[in-house]
Amino acid sequence: MASERAVPSDLFPLVLAFLRENHFDRAARAFGKAAGVTEQDPNAASLLDIFNFWLNATLCSQPTPSPLPMLSFSSAA
């Protein structure tokens, strides 16, 4: 478990990088100005990496569903 809790503003540099990588330049400028965000460390994980890690951790922690019983449809003669 992490020793520090993350706060939403920890994701701001990642969001800014995502906007720039996907050519949302006006949104990136507006977001950077409004949030006071600077560039992220180039060696930091990307927003997509963090989401994929979370998704995999969530899927692995869910119990596997039990198979449904096979239904038999017999024709009445």
Tab-separated table of C-alpha atoms in Angstrom:
chain	number	residue	atom	x	y	z
A	1	MET	CA	0.000	0.000	0.000
A	2	ALA	CA	1.242	3.469	-0.767
A	3	SER	CA	2.629	5.442	2.127
A	4	GLU	CA	1.198	8.700	0.723
A	5	ARG	CA	-2.283	9.441	-0.480
A	6	ALA	CA	-2.595	10.986	-3.899
A	7	VAL	CA	-4.575	14.155	-4.388
A	8	PRO	CA	-6.331	15.156	-7.614
A	9	SER	CA	-3.765	17.858	-8.371
A	10	ASP	CA	-1.112	15.118	-8.657
A	11	LEU	CA	-2.761	14.170	-11.954
A	12	PHE	CA	-2.731	17.673	-13.431
A	13	PRO	CA	0.669	17.316	-15.156
A	14	LEU	CA	-0.474	13.979	-16.600
A	15	VAL	CA	-3.683	15.503	-17.926
A	16	LEU	CA	-1.726	18.363	-19.464
A	17	ALA	CA	0.659	15.915	-21.147
A	18	PHE	CA	-2.301	13.887	-22.446
A	19	LEU	CA	-3.875	16.997	-23.954
A	20	ARG	CA	-0.633	17.975	-25.663
A	21	GLU	CA	0.149	14.461	-26.928
A	22	ASN	CA	-3.283	14.291	-28.552
A	23	HIS	CA	-3.027	17.756	-30.127
A	24	PHE	CA	-5.639	19.468	-27.961
A	25	ASP	CA	-3.441	22.550	-27.905
A	26	ARG	CA	-6.043	25.171	-26.986
A	27	ALA	CA	-7.430	22.954	-24.222
A	28	ALA	CA	-3.879	22.328	-22.978
A	29	ARG	CA	-3.108	26.057	-22.832
A	30	ALA	CA	-6.373	26.807	-21.027
A	31	PHE	CA	-5.918	23.908	-18.604
A	32	GLY	CA	-2.296	24.816	-17.894
A	33	LYS	CA	-3.220	28.427	-17.211
A	34	ALA	CA	-6.248	27.618	-15.039
A	35	ALA	CA	-4.552	24.871	-13.030
A	36	GLY	CA	-1.104	26.454	-12.867
A	37	VAL	CA	0.430	23.265	-14.218
A	38	THR	CA	3.993	22.842	-15.400
A	39	GLU	CA	5.383	20.110	-17.599
A	40	GLN	CA	5.612	16.637	-16.126
A	41	ASP	CA	8.823	14.700	-15.658
A	42	PRO	CA	9.544	12.927	-18.975
A	43	ASN	CA	10.330	9.722	-17.064
A	44	ALA	CA	6.994	9.737	-15.207
A	45	ALA	CA	4.254	7.261	-16.034
A	46	SER	CA	1.633	8.398	-18.492
A	47	LEU	CA	-2.037	8.767	-17.719
A	48	LEU	CA	-2.709	5.740	-19.919
A	49	ASP	CA	-0.171	3.649	-17.960
A	50	ILE	CA	-1.861	4.583	-14.685
A	51	PHE	CA	-5.326	3.809	-16.057
A	52	ASN	CA	-4.202	0.419	-17.425
A	53	PHE	CA	-2.610	-0.469	-14.083
A	54	TRP	CA	-5.812	0.487	-12.260
A	55	LEU	CA	-7.954	-1.439	-14.741
A	56	ASN	CA	-5.856	-4.584	-14.405
A	57	ALA	CA	-5.825	-4.339	-10.615
A	58	THR	CA	-9.603	-3.895	-10.580
A	59	LEU	CA	-10.218	-6.828	-12.903
A	60	CYS	CA	-7.893	-9.093	-10.931
A	61	SER	CA	-9.569	-8.264	-7.623
A	62	GLN	CA	-13.080	-9.138	-8.812
A	63	PRO	CA	-14.260	-12.689	-8.205
A	64	THR	CA	-14.727	-14.734	-11.327
A	65	PRO	CA	-18.373	-15.367	-12.086
A	66	SER	CA	-19.584	-18.923	-11.790
A	67	PRO	CA	-20.734	-20.473	-15.046
A	68	LEU	CA	-24.447	-20.427	-15.640
A	69	PRO	CA	-26.175	-23.798	-15.558
A	70	MET	CA	-26.839	-25.185	-18.993
A	71	LEU	CA	-30.480	-24.908	-19.904
A	72	SER	CA	-32.047	-27.804	-21.707
A	73	PHE	CA	-34.811	-27.086	-24.165
A	74	SER	CA	-36.473	-30.351	-25.004
A	75	SER	CA	-39.358	-30.435	-27.376
A	76	ALA	CA	-42.528	-31.894	-26.005
A	77	ALA	CA	-43.946	-34.495	-28.364
